[in-house]
PDB file of C-alpha atoms in Angstrom:
ATOM      1  CA  MET A 235     -12.678 -44.517 -50.487  1.00  0.00           C
ATOM      2  CA  MET A 236     -15.063 -42.874 -48.848  1.00  0.00           C
ATOM      3  CA  LYS A 237     -14.076 -44.766 -45.761  1.00  0.00           C
ATOM      4  CA  ARG A 238     -10.873 -43.440 -45.604  1.00  0.00           C
ATOM      5  CA  THR A 239     -11.921 -39.695 -46.137  1.00  0.00           C
ATOM      6  CA  LYS A 240     -14.167 -40.076 -43.023  1.00  0.00           C
ATOM      7  CA  CYS A 241     -11.332 -41.427 -41.716  1.00  0.00           C
ATOM      8  CA  LEU A 242      -9.006 -38.634 -42.274  1.00  0.00           C
ATOM      9  CA  PHE A 243     -11.229 -36.165 -41.680  1.00  0.00           C
ATOM     10  CA  PHE A 244     -11.980 -37.510 -38.043  1.00  0.00           C
ATOM     11  CA  ILE A 245      -8.464 -37.933 -37.641  1.00  0.00           C
ATOM     12  CA  PHE A 246      -8.012 -34.101 -38.498  1.00  0.00           C
ATOM     13  CA  PHE A 247     -11.268 -33.324 -36.170  1.00  0.00           C
ATOM     14  CA  CYS A 248      -9.424 -35.169 -33.126  1.00  0.00           C
ATOM     15  CA  ILE A 249      -6.685 -33.006 -33.563  1.00  0.00           C
ATOM     16  CA  PHE A 250      -7.804 -30.088 -33.673  1.00  0.00           C
ATOM     17  CA  PHE A 251     -10.232 -30.494 -30.612  1.00  0.00           C
ATOM     18  CA  MET A 252      -7.041 -31.780 -28.748  1.00  0.00           C
ATOM     19  CA  THR A 253      -5.137 -28.296 -29.471  1.00  0.00           C
ATOM     20  CA  ALA A 254      -7.773 -26.173 -28.891  1.00  0.00           C
ATOM     21  CA  CYS A 255      -8.416 -27.922 -25.459  1.00  0.00           C
ATOM     22  CA  GLN A 256      -4.695 -27.479 -24.714  1.00  0.00           C
ATOM     23  CA  LYS A 257      -4.535 -24.151 -25.127  1.00  0.00           C
ATOM     24  CA  LYS A 258      -4.300 -22.237 -21.805  1.00  0.00           C
ATOM     25  CA  GLU A 259      -5.504 -19.145 -20.643  1.00  0.00           C
ATOM     26  CA  PRO A 260      -3.233 -16.341 -20.052  1.00  0.00           C
ATOM     27  CA  VAL A 261      -2.268 -15.208 -16.917  1.00  0.00           C
ATOM     28  CA  GLU A 262      -3.809 -11.898 -15.567  1.00  0.00           C
ATOM     29  CA  LEU A 263      -0.631  -9.185 -14.201  1.00  0.00           C
ATOM     30  CA  LYS A 264      -1.535  -6.953 -12.075  1.00  0.00           C
ATOM     31  CA  PRO A 265       0.818  -3.937 -12.741  1.00  0.00           C
ATOM     32  CA  PHE A 266       0.031  -1.339 -10.484  1.00  0.00           C
ATOM     33  CA  GLU A 267      -1.184  -3.533  -7.729  1.00  0.00           C
ATOM     34  CA  ASN A 268       2.653  -2.689  -5.921  1.00  0.00           C
ATOM     35  CA  ILE A 269       4.084   0.267  -7.673  1.00  0.00           C
ATOM     36  CA  LYS A 270       6.024   3.036  -5.511  1.00  0.00           C
ATOM     37  CA  ILE A 271       5.786   6.476  -6.265  1.00  0.00           C
ATOM     38  CA  LYS A 272       8.088   9.549  -5.620  1.00  0.00           C
ATOM     39  CA  GLU A 273       7.001  12.676  -5.225  1.00  0.00           C
ATOM     40  CA  THR A 274       9.370  15.524  -6.046  1.00  0.00           C
ATOM     41  CA  GLY A 275      10.292  19.227  -6.550  1.00  0.00           C
ATOM     42  CA  TRP A 276       7.852  21.952  -4.624  1.00  0.00           C
ATOM     43  CA  ASN A 277       3.789  22.436  -4.395  1.00  0.00           C
ATOM     44  CA  GLY A 278       3.233  24.226  -8.103  1.00  0.00           C
ATOM     45  CA  SER A 279       6.522  22.981  -9.779  1.00  0.00           C
ATOM     46  CA  GLY A 280       6.598  19.437  -8.797  1.00  0.00           C
ATOM     47  CA  GLU A 281       6.715  15.842 -10.642  1.00  0.00           C
ATOM     48  CA  ILE A 282       5.961  12.249  -9.962  1.00  0.00           C
ATOM     49  CA  GLU A 283       8.010   8.995 -10.769  1.00  0.00           C
ATOM     50  CA  VAL A 284       7.398   5.444 -10.590  1.00  0.00           C
ATOM     51  CA  THR A 285      10.455   4.186  -8.635  1.00  0.00           C
ATOM     52  CA  SER A 286       9.837   0.323  -8.405  1.00  0.00           C
ATOM     53  CA  HIS A 287       7.100  -2.155  -9.209  1.00  0.00           C
ATOM     54  CA  LYS A 288       6.533  -5.656  -7.437  1.00  0.00           C
ATOM     55  CA  ILE A 289       4.249  -7.440 -10.001  1.00  0.00           C
ATOM     56  CA  HIS A 290       2.968 -10.528  -7.923  1.00  0.00           C
ATOM     57  CA  TYR A 291       3.653 -14.016 -10.122  1.00  0.00           C
ATOM     58  CA  THR A 292       4.502 -16.766  -8.607  1.00  0.00           C
ATOM     59  CA  GLY A 293       4.939 -19.026 -11.564  1.00  0.00           C
ATOM     60  CA  ASN A 294       8.668 -20.574 -13.399  1.00  0.00           C
ATOM     61  CA  ASP A 295       7.288 -19.062 -16.750  1.00  0.00           C
ATOM     62  CA  GLU A 296      10.773 -17.460 -18.437  1.00  0.00           C
ATOM     63  CA  SER A 297       8.507 -15.184 -21.341  1.00  0.00           C
ATOM     64  CA  ILE A 298       6.425 -13.901 -18.152  1.00  0.00           C
ATOM     65  CA  LYS A 299       9.488 -12.988 -15.844  1.00  0.00           C
ATOM     66  CA  LYS A 300      11.196 -11.168 -18.832  1.00  0.00           C
ATOM     67  CA  LEU A 301       8.209  -9.487 -19.721  1.00  0.00           C
ATOM     68  CA  ILE A 302       7.842  -8.472 -15.883  1.00  0.00           C
ATOM     69  CA  HIS A 303      11.041  -7.248 -15.789  1.00  0.00           C
ATOM     70  CA  SER A 304      10.685  -5.364 -19.053  1.00  0.00           C
ATOM     71  CA  LEU A 305       7.948  -3.590 -18.170  1.00  0.00           C
ATOM     72  CA  GLN A 306       7.971   0.737 -17.472  1.00  0.00           C
ATOM     73  CA  TYR A 307       5.393   3.335 -16.834  1.00  0.00           C
ATOM     74  CA  THR A 308       5.081   7.059 -17.945  1.00  0.00           C
ATOM     75  CA  VAL A 309       3.476   9.950 -16.746  1.00  0.00           C
ATOM     76  CA  LYS A 310       1.419  12.660 -18.493  1.00  0.00           C
ATOM     77  CA  ASN A 311       1.759  16.085 -18.164  1.00  0.00           C
ATOM     78  CA  ASN A 312       4.386  15.030 -15.678  1.00  0.00           C
ATOM     79  CA  LYS A 313       5.489  19.021 -14.514  1.00  0.00           C
ATOM     80  CA  GLU A 314       4.649  22.282 -12.566  1.00  0.00           C
ATOM     81  CA  LEU A 315       2.293  19.821 -11.020  1.00  0.00           C
ATOM     82  CA  LYS A 316       0.380  20.704  -7.287  1.00  0.00           C
ATOM     83  CA  ASN A 317      -1.329  19.084  -5.050  1.00  0.00           C
ATOM     84  CA  GLY A 318      -4.719  18.215  -5.664  1.00  0.00           C
ATOM     85  CA  ASP A 319      -3.601  17.299  -9.658  1.00  0.00           C
ATOM     86  CA  LYS A 320      -4.566  13.717 -11.102  1.00  0.00           C
ATOM     87  CA  VAL A 321      -1.824  12.738 -13.081  1.00  0.00           C
ATOM     88  CA  THR A 322      -2.112   9.612 -16.024  1.00  0.00           C
ATOM     89  CA  ILE A 323       0.521   6.792 -15.431  1.00  0.00           C
ATOM     90  CA  LYS A 324       0.345   4.517 -18.369  1.00  0.00           C
ATOM     91  CA  LEU A 325       2.247   0.878 -18.492  1.00  0.00           C
ATOM     92  CA  VAL A 326       4.996   0.479 -21.313  1.00  0.00           C
ATOM     93  CA  TYR A 327       5.473  -3.164 -22.372  1.00  0.00           C
ATOM     94  CA  ASP A 328       6.954  -5.008 -25.570  1.00  0.00           C
ATOM     95  CA  SER A 329       3.857  -5.977 -27.954  1.00  0.00           C
ATOM     96  CA  ASP A 330       6.238  -9.135 -29.167  1.00  0.00           C
ATOM     97  CA  LEU A 331       7.051 -10.290 -25.497  1.00  0.00           C
ATOM     98  CA  PHE A 332       3.085  -9.579 -24.418  1.00  0.00           C
ATOM     99  CA  LYS A 333       2.225 -12.219 -26.898  1.00  0.00           C
ATOM    100  CA  LEU A 334       4.774 -14.877 -26.181  1.00  0.00           C
ATOM    101  CA  ALA A 335       3.777 -14.259 -22.839  1.00  0.00           C
ATOM    102  CA  ASN A 336       0.488 -15.137 -22.841  1.00  0.00           C
ATOM    103  CA  VAL A 337      -0.380 -12.903 -20.330  1.00  0.00           C
ATOM    104  CA  LYS A 338      -3.270 -10.354 -19.899  1.00  0.00           C
ATOM    105  CA  PHE A 339      -3.178  -6.998 -17.796  1.00  0.00           C
ATOM    106  CA  ASN A 340      -6.009  -6.749 -15.174  1.00  0.00           C
ATOM    107  CA  LYS A 341      -5.344  -2.428 -16.451  1.00  0.00           C
ATOM    108  CA  THR A 342      -2.565  -0.100 -18.534  1.00  0.00           C
ATOM    109  CA  GLU A 343      -3.334   2.657 -16.892  1.00  0.00           C
ATOM    110  CA  TYR A 344      -3.690   4.333 -13.480  1.00  0.00           C
ATOM    111  CA  THR A 345      -4.660   7.496 -12.020  1.00  0.00           C
ATOM    112  CA  TYR A 346      -2.569   9.064  -9.242  1.00  0.00           C
ATOM    113  CA  LYS A 347      -3.606  12.322  -7.541  1.00  0.00           C
ATOM    114  CA  VAL A 348      -0.655  14.043  -6.070  1.00  0.00           C
ATOM    115  CA  HIS A 349      -1.153  15.011  -2.678  1.00  0.00           C
ATOM    116  CA  SER A 350       2.394  15.380  -0.563  1.00  0.00           C
ATOM    117  CA  LEU A 351       4.189  17.777  -2.179  1.00  0.00           C
ATOM    118  CA  GLN A 352       5.693  20.380   0.318  1.00  0.00           C
ATOM    119  CA  ASP A 353       5.141  24.137  -0.269  1.00  0.00           C
ATOM    120  CA  ASP A 354       8.528  26.491  -1.514  1.00  0.00           C
ATOM    121  CA  THR A 355       9.694  27.877   1.984  1.00  0.00           C
ATOM    122  CA  ARG A 356      13.230  28.917   1.104  1.00  0.00           C
ATOM    123  CA  THR A 357      14.610  31.807   2.488  1.00  0.00           C
ATOM    124  CA  VAL A 358      18.407  33.096   1.683  1.00  0.00           C
ATOM    125  CA  LYS A 359      20.891  35.036   3.860  1.00  0.00           C
ATOM    126  CA  THR A 360      24.101  35.763   3.814  1.00  0.00           C
ATOM    127  CA  ILE A 361      26.576  35.523   6.727  1.00  0.00           C
ATOM    128  CA  THR A 362      30.271  36.599   7.213  1.00  0.00           C
ATOM    129  CA  ASN A 363      32.674  34.197   8.754  1.00  0.00           C
ATOM    130  CA  GLU A 364      36.247  34.623   9.582  1.00  0.00           C
ATOM    131  CA  LYS A 365      38.442  32.183   8.180  1.00  0.00           C
ATOM    132  CA  LYS A 366      42.115  31.562   7.589  1.00  0.00           C
ATOM    133  CA  ASP A 367      43.372  32.519   4.793  1.00  0.00           C
ATOM    134  CA  PRO A 368      45.596  29.682   2.715  1.00  0.00           C
ATOM    135  CA  VAL A 369      48.082  31.697   1.089  1.00  0.00           C
ATOM    136  CA  THR A 370      48.873  34.556   3.643  1.00  0.00           C
ATOM    137  CA  GLY A 371      47.713  32.373   7.200  1.00  0.00           C
ATOM    138  CA  GLU A 372      45.466  35.782   8.252  1.00  0.00           C
ATOM    139  CA  ASN A 373      42.252  35.535   8.723  1.00  0.00           C
ATOM    140  CA  VAL A 374      39.690  37.367   6.999  1.00  0.00           C
ATOM    141  CA  ASP A 375      36.136  37.701   6.440  1.00  0.00           C
ATOM    142  CA  VAL A 376      34.301  35.497   3.863  1.00  0.00           C
ATOM    143  CA  ALA A 377      30.398  36.023   2.794  1.00  0.00           C
ATOM    144  CA  GLU A 378      28.714  32.773   2.429  1.00  0.00           C
ATOM    145  CA  GLN A 379      24.683  32.566   1.106  1.00  0.00           C
ATOM    146  CA  ILE A 380      22.873  30.280   3.499  1.00  0.00           C
ATOM    147  CA  ILE A 381      19.285  28.763   2.511  1.00  0.00           C
ATOM    148  CA  THR A 382      16.830  27.914   5.312  1.00  0.00           C
ATOM    149  CA  VAL A 383      13.864  25.416   4.887  1.00  0.00           C
ATOM    150  CA  ASP A 384      11.646  24.437   7.526  1.00  0.00           C
ATOM    151  CA  GLY A 385      14.366  25.514  10.035  1.00  0.00           C
ATOM    152  CA  ILE A 386      16.786  23.631   8.558  1.00  0.00           C
ATOM    153  CA  GLU A 387      20.512  25.742   7.394  1.00  0.00           C
ATOM    154  CA  ILE A 388      22.146  24.456   4.349  1.00  0.00           C
ATOM    155  CA  PRO A 389      25.120  26.055   2.909  1.00  0.00           C
ATOM    156  CA  ALA A 390      24.247  27.188  -0.909  1.00  0.00           C
ATOM    157  CA  SER A 391      27.804  26.231  -2.301  1.00  0.00           C
ATOM    158  CA  TRP A 392      27.011  22.858  -1.432  1.00  0.00           C
ATOM    159  CA  ASN A 393      24.976  23.286  -4.830  1.00  0.00           C
ATOM    160  CA  LEU A 394      22.147  20.566  -3.623  1.00  0.00           C
ATOM    161  CA  SER A 395      19.066  20.306  -6.603  1.00  0.00           C
ATOM    162  CA  ASP A 396      15.283  20.925  -4.892  1.00  0.00           C
ATOM    163  CA  GLU A 397      14.880  17.020  -4.249  1.00  0.00           C
ATOM    164  CA  GLU A 398      18.272  16.766  -2.393  1.00  0.00           C
ATOM    165  CA  ILE A 399      17.310  19.723  -0.244  1.00  0.00           C
ATOM    166  CA  GLN A 400      13.928  18.292   0.665  1.00  0.00           C
ATOM    167  CA  GLU A 401      15.566  14.652   1.319  1.00  0.00           C
ATOM    168  CA  TYR A 402      18.302  16.594   3.459  1.00  0.00           C
ATOM    169  CA  VAL A 403      15.646  18.595   5.349  1.00  0.00           C
ATOM    170  CA  SER A 404      12.987  15.473   5.849  1.00  0.00           C
ATOM    171  CA  TYR A 405      16.298  13.772   7.283  1.00  0.00           C
ATOM    172  CA  MET A 406      17.268  16.279   9.660  1.00  0.00           C
ATOM    173  CA  LYS A 407      13.699  16.960  10.597  1.00  0.00           C
ATOM    174  CA  GLY A 408      13.610  12.897  11.675  1.00  0.00           C
ATOM    175  CA  THR A 409      16.154  13.009  13.854  1.00  0.00           C
ATOM    176  CA  GLU A 410      15.334  16.280  15.615  1.00  0.00           C
ATOM    177  CA  ASN A 411      12.443  14.237  16.632  1.00  0.00           C
ATOM    178  CA  SER A 412      14.271  11.366  18.032  1.00  0.00           C
ATOM    179  CA  GLU A 413      17.412  12.256  19.347  1.00  0.00           C
ATOM    180  CA  ASN A 414      15.374  12.081  22.868  1.00  0.00           C
ATOM    181  CA  VAL A 415      13.958   8.910  22.414  1.00  0.00           C
ATOM    182  CA  PRO A 416      15.858   6.222  23.574  1.00  0.00           C
ATOM    183  CA  GLU A 417      15.537   2.639  21.647  1.00  0.00           C
ATOM    184  CA  GLU A 418      14.027   0.769  24.696  1.00  0.00           C
ATOM    185  CA  LYS A 419      11.802  -2.261  24.726  1.00  0.00           C
ATOM    186  CA  GLY A 420       8.533  -1.742  23.719  1.00  0.00           C
ATOM    187  CA  VAL A 421       9.330   1.896  21.946  1.00  0.00           C
ATOM    188  CA  ASP A 422       8.974   1.532  18.469  1.00  0.00           C
ATOM    189  CA  VAL A 423      12.050   2.386  16.145  1.00  0.00           C
ATOM    190  CA  ILE A 424      11.283   3.293  12.650  1.00  0.00           C
ATOM    191  CA  TRP A 425      13.132   1.110   9.462  1.00  0.00           C
ATOM    192  CA  SER A 426      12.884   1.760   6.348  1.00  0.00           C
ATOM    193  CA  GLN A 427      12.870  -1.288   3.795  1.00  0.00           C
ATOM    194  CA  GLY A 428      15.421  -1.916   1.395  1.00  0.00           C
ATOM    195  CA  GLU A 429      14.330  -2.521  -2.463  1.00  0.00           C
ATOM    196  CA  SER A 430      16.081  -5.364  -4.042  1.00  0.00           C
ATOM    197  CA  ASP A 431      14.269  -7.783  -5.292  1.00  0.00           C
ATOM    198  CA  VAL A 432      17.566  -9.833  -4.560  1.00  0.00           C
ATOM    199  CA  LYS A 433      18.246 -11.378  -1.107  1.00  0.00           C
ATOM    200  CA  THR A 434      20.878  -9.660   0.549  1.00  0.00           C
ATOM    201  CA  ASN A 435      22.707 -10.324   3.971  1.00  0.00           C
ATOM    202  CA  ARG A 436      24.468  -6.799   4.261  1.00  0.00           C
ATOM    203  CA  LYS A 437      26.627  -5.551   7.439  1.00  0.00           C
ATOM    204  CA  ASN A 438      26.144  -2.282   9.205  1.00  0.00           C
ATOM    205  CA  SER A 439      28.670  -0.049   7.549  1.00  0.00           C
ATOM    206  CA  LYS A 440      29.680   3.403   8.427  1.00  0.00           C
ATOM    207  CA  TYR A 441      30.415   6.659   6.099  1.00  0.00           C
ATOM    208  CA  TYR A 442      32.244   9.643   7.038  1.00  0.00           C
ATOM    209  CA  THR A 443      31.777  13.265   5.745  1.00  0.00           C
ATOM    210  CA  LYS A 444      35.753  13.764   5.597  1.00  0.00           C
ATOM    211  CA  ASP A 445      35.445  11.105   2.907  1.00  0.00           C
ATOM    212  CA  TYR A 446      33.033  13.030   0.575  1.00  0.00           C
ATOM    213  CA  ASN A 447      34.944  16.712   0.497  1.00  0.00           C
ATOM    214  CA  ASN A 448      33.092  17.119   4.154  1.00  0.00           C
ATOM    215  CA  ASN A 449      29.933  17.471   2.286  1.00  0.00           C
ATOM    216  CA  ASP A 450      27.434  16.299   4.758  1.00  0.00           C
ATOM    217  CA  VAL A 451      24.641  15.382   2.179  1.00  0.00           C
ATOM    218  CA  GLU A 452      26.529  13.440   0.023  1.00  0.00           C
ATOM    219  CA  CYS A 453      27.555  11.100   3.173  1.00  0.00           C
ATOM    220  CA  TYR A 454      24.527  10.696   4.236  1.00  0.00           C
ATOM    221  CA  GLN A 455      23.258   9.460   0.427  1.00  0.00           C
ATOM    222  CA  ALA A 456      25.998   7.563   0.330  1.00  0.00           C
ATOM    223  CA  ALA A 457      24.609   5.643   3.643  1.00  0.00           C
ATOM    224  CA  TYR A 458      21.059   5.237   2.505  1.00  0.00           C
ATOM    225  CA  SER A 459      21.802   4.251  -1.201  1.00  0.00           C
ATOM    226  CA  TYR A 460      23.821   1.385   0.669  1.00  0.00           C
ATOM    227  CA  GLY A 461      20.493   0.218   2.687  1.00  0.00           C
ATOM    228  CA  GLN A 462      18.209   0.810  -0.264  1.00  0.00           C
ATOM    229  CA  THR A 463      19.655  -1.042  -2.619  1.00  0.00           C
ATOM    230  CA  SER A 464      19.753  -4.296  -0.273  1.00  0.00           C
ATOM    231  CA  SER A 465      16.579  -6.394   0.429  1.00  0.00           C
ATOM    232  CA  GLN A 466      16.732  -5.716   4.502  1.00  0.00           C
ATOM    233  CA  GLN A 467      14.830  -3.188   6.534  1.00  0.00           C
ATOM    234  CA  PHE A 468      17.355  -0.392   7.381  1.00  0.00           C
ATOM    235  CA  LYS A 469      17.800   2.906   9.478  1.00  0.00           C
ATOM    236  CA  ILE A 470      20.249   5.548   9.651  1.00  0.00           C
ATOM    237  CA  LYS A 471      22.307   7.136  12.214  1.00  0.00           C
ATOM    238  CA  PRO A 472      24.405  10.217  12.242  1.00  0.00           C
ATOM    239  CA  VAL A 473      28.222   9.101  13.963  1.00  0.00           C
ATOM    240  CA  PHE A 474      29.404  11.161  16.352  1.00  0.00           C
ATOM    241  CA  GLN A 475      33.088  12.323  17.963  1.00  0.00           C
ATOM    242  CA  ASP A 476      33.536  14.842  20.567  1.00  0.00           C
ATOM    243  CA  ASP A 477      29.400  15.750  20.275  1.00  0.00           C
ATOM    244  CA  LYS A 478      30.107  16.839  16.674  1.00  0.00           C
ATOM    245  CA  SER A 479      28.624  14.767  13.596  1.00  0.00           C
ATOM    246  CA  ILE A 480      31.533  13.279  11.512  1.00  0.00           C
ATOM    247  CA  GLY A 481      29.330  10.580   9.222  1.00  0.00           C
ATOM    248  CA  TYR A 482      26.476   8.269   9.425  1.00  0.00           C
ATOM    249  CA  GLU A 483      25.898   4.691   9.506  1.00  0.00           C
ATOM    250  CA  CYS A 484      23.406   2.817   7.646  1.00  0.00           C
ATOM    251  CA  ILE A 485      22.491  -0.141  10.194  1.00  0.00           C
ATOM    252  CA  PHE A 486      20.101  -3.138   9.113  1.00  0.00           C
ATOM    253  CA  LYS A 487      17.577  -4.891  11.624  1.00  0.00           C
ATOM    254  CA  GLU A 488      18.565  -8.341  12.321  1.00  0.00           C
ATOM    255  CA  ASN A 489      16.823 -11.284  10.399  1.00  0.00           C
ATOM    256  CA  SER A 490      14.648  -8.959   8.409  1.00  0.00           C
TER     257      SER A 490
END
């Protein structure tokens, strides 16, 4: 009887020892290593947004992949921001998925310093244009408000948000600076990187303002979104006809 008890004890001990040895060390993930942060609004009334995160993981554990896909980020005190302010970005994750995946995070929060908000230099003026009345056919004076930001004029009737105004101004300033720069060998061309994790093979595509109620900004945003949602490098160039811009073309870099 004693021998049998010792034998059973030895078997249970071996099973316990083998189970303990087989327990895997948790995989370390770095959720803040490759996050992209976008600052929006004006200096003194800005916000930040985490637009994407790419966590390095080369394994094939589906529970870890599911956890990575579900990660979210929150920002504390994310309003009325000005350059120099520091905000805390916190990682949000599902505790059940976390336990199932057997991982550990190198950090769960990150301090970000706001640094690239633009000063609000908008000015508004009213101009009068002569237009044909669609009913009478007569020429009449029509008043229109124009918003000017950094030398770029935008009709108030476009009803753009602060973020859309800033994107449009940045694009137009970039166009002005590159108009006289030929794309010759040896000249660097600035390409943007698409954010899709799934490999795409999109072809160049043109977008015309007439298809967007002659709203130049919406047309540009459609072209930009087409490139941004790809995995390829791209750039946006205006499409001209009779020396007048009639739309935008999303151009993809070969082998990108």
